[in-house]
Coordinates of C-alpha atoms and ligand atoms in Angstrom, one line a residue:
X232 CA 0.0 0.0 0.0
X233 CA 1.3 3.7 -0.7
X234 CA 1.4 5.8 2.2
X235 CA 1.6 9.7 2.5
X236 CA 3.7 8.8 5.5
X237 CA 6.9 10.1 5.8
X238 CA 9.4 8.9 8.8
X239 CA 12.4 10.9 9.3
X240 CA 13.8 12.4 12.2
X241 CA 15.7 15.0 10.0
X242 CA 12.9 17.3 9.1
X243 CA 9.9 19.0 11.4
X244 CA 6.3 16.9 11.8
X245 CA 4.1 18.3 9.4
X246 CA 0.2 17.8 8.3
X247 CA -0.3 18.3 5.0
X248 CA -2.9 16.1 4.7
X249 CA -4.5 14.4 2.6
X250 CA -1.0 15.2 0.2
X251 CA 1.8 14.2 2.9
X252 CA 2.7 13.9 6.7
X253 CA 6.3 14.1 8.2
X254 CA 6.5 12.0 11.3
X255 CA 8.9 11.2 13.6
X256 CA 10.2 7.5 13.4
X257 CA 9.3 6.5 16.5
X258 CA 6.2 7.1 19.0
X259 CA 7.0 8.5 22.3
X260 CA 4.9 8.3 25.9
X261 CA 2.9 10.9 24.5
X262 CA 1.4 9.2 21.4
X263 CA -0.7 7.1 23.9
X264 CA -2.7 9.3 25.5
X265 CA -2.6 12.2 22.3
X266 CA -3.6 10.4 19.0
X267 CA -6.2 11.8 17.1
X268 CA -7.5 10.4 14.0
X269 CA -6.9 12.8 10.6
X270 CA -9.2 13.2 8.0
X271 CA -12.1 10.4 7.0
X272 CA -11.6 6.8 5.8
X273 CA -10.3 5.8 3.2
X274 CA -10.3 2.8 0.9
X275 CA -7.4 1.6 -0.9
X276 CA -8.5 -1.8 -3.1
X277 CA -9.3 -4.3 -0.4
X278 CA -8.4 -2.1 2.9
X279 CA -10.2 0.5 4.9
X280 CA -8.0 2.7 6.7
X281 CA -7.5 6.2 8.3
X282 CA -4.4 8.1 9.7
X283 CA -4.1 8.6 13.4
X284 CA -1.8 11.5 14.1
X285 CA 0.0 12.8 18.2
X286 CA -1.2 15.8 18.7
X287 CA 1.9 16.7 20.5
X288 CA 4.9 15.1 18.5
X289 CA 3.4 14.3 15.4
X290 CA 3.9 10.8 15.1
X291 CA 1.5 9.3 12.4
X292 CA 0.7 5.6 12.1
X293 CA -1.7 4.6 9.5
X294 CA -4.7 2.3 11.2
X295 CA -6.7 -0.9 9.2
X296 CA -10.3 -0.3 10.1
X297 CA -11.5 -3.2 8.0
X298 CA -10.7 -5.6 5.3
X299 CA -13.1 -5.0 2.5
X300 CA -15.0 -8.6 1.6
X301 CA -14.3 -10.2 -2.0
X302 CA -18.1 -10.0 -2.7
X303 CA -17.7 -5.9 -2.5
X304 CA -14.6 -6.1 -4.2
X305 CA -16.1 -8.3 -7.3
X306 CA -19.1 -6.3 -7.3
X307 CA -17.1 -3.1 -7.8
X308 CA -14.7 -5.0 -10.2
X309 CA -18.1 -6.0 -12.2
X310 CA -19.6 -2.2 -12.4
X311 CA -16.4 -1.6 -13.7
X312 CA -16.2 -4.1 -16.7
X313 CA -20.0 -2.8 -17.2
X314 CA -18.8 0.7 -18.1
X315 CA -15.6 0.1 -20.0
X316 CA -17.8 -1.6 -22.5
X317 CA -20.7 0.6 -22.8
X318 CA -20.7 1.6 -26.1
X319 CA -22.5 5.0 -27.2
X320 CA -24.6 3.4 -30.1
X321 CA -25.8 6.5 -32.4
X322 CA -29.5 6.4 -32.9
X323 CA -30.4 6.7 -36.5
Ligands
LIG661 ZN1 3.4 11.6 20.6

């Protein structure tokens, strides 16, 4: 999975979410207490996720909400086929 995560220790924390977040590498006794979650869910082909950020150091850790079922997944898949072969069929 791509992630707009970045983990350094050489440059500030940063939100820039939804584009990109600079976290620390490492969570600290703060991140237990301070997490707050950034943004909505999102879906990324068969996971569900959102980004829970530390209020005070900035340490980001993407979370797993859910894993999406195949039946969704084929259903989706299916809609898609559907629509990449619609043709526009000129009416005469
Ligand atoms: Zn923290």
């Amino acid at each position: 999975m791509a992630t707009i995560v970045e983990y350094t220790d050489k440059k500030a924390p940063q939100n820039l979410y939804p584009e990109r977040i600079v976290s620390p590498p490492h969570s600290r006794p703060c991140c237990f207490s301070d997490m707050e979650e950034i943004g909505t869910s999102r879906q990324e082909v068969r996971w569900v996720y959102l980004y829970k950020r530390c209020r005070t150091c900035g340490f980001t850790v993407r979370v797993i909400l859910h894993e999406v079922p195949d039946a969704v997944l084929l259903a989706e898949l299916r809609q898609t086929l559907q629509t990449a072969f619609q043709r526009n069929v000129p009416d005469f």
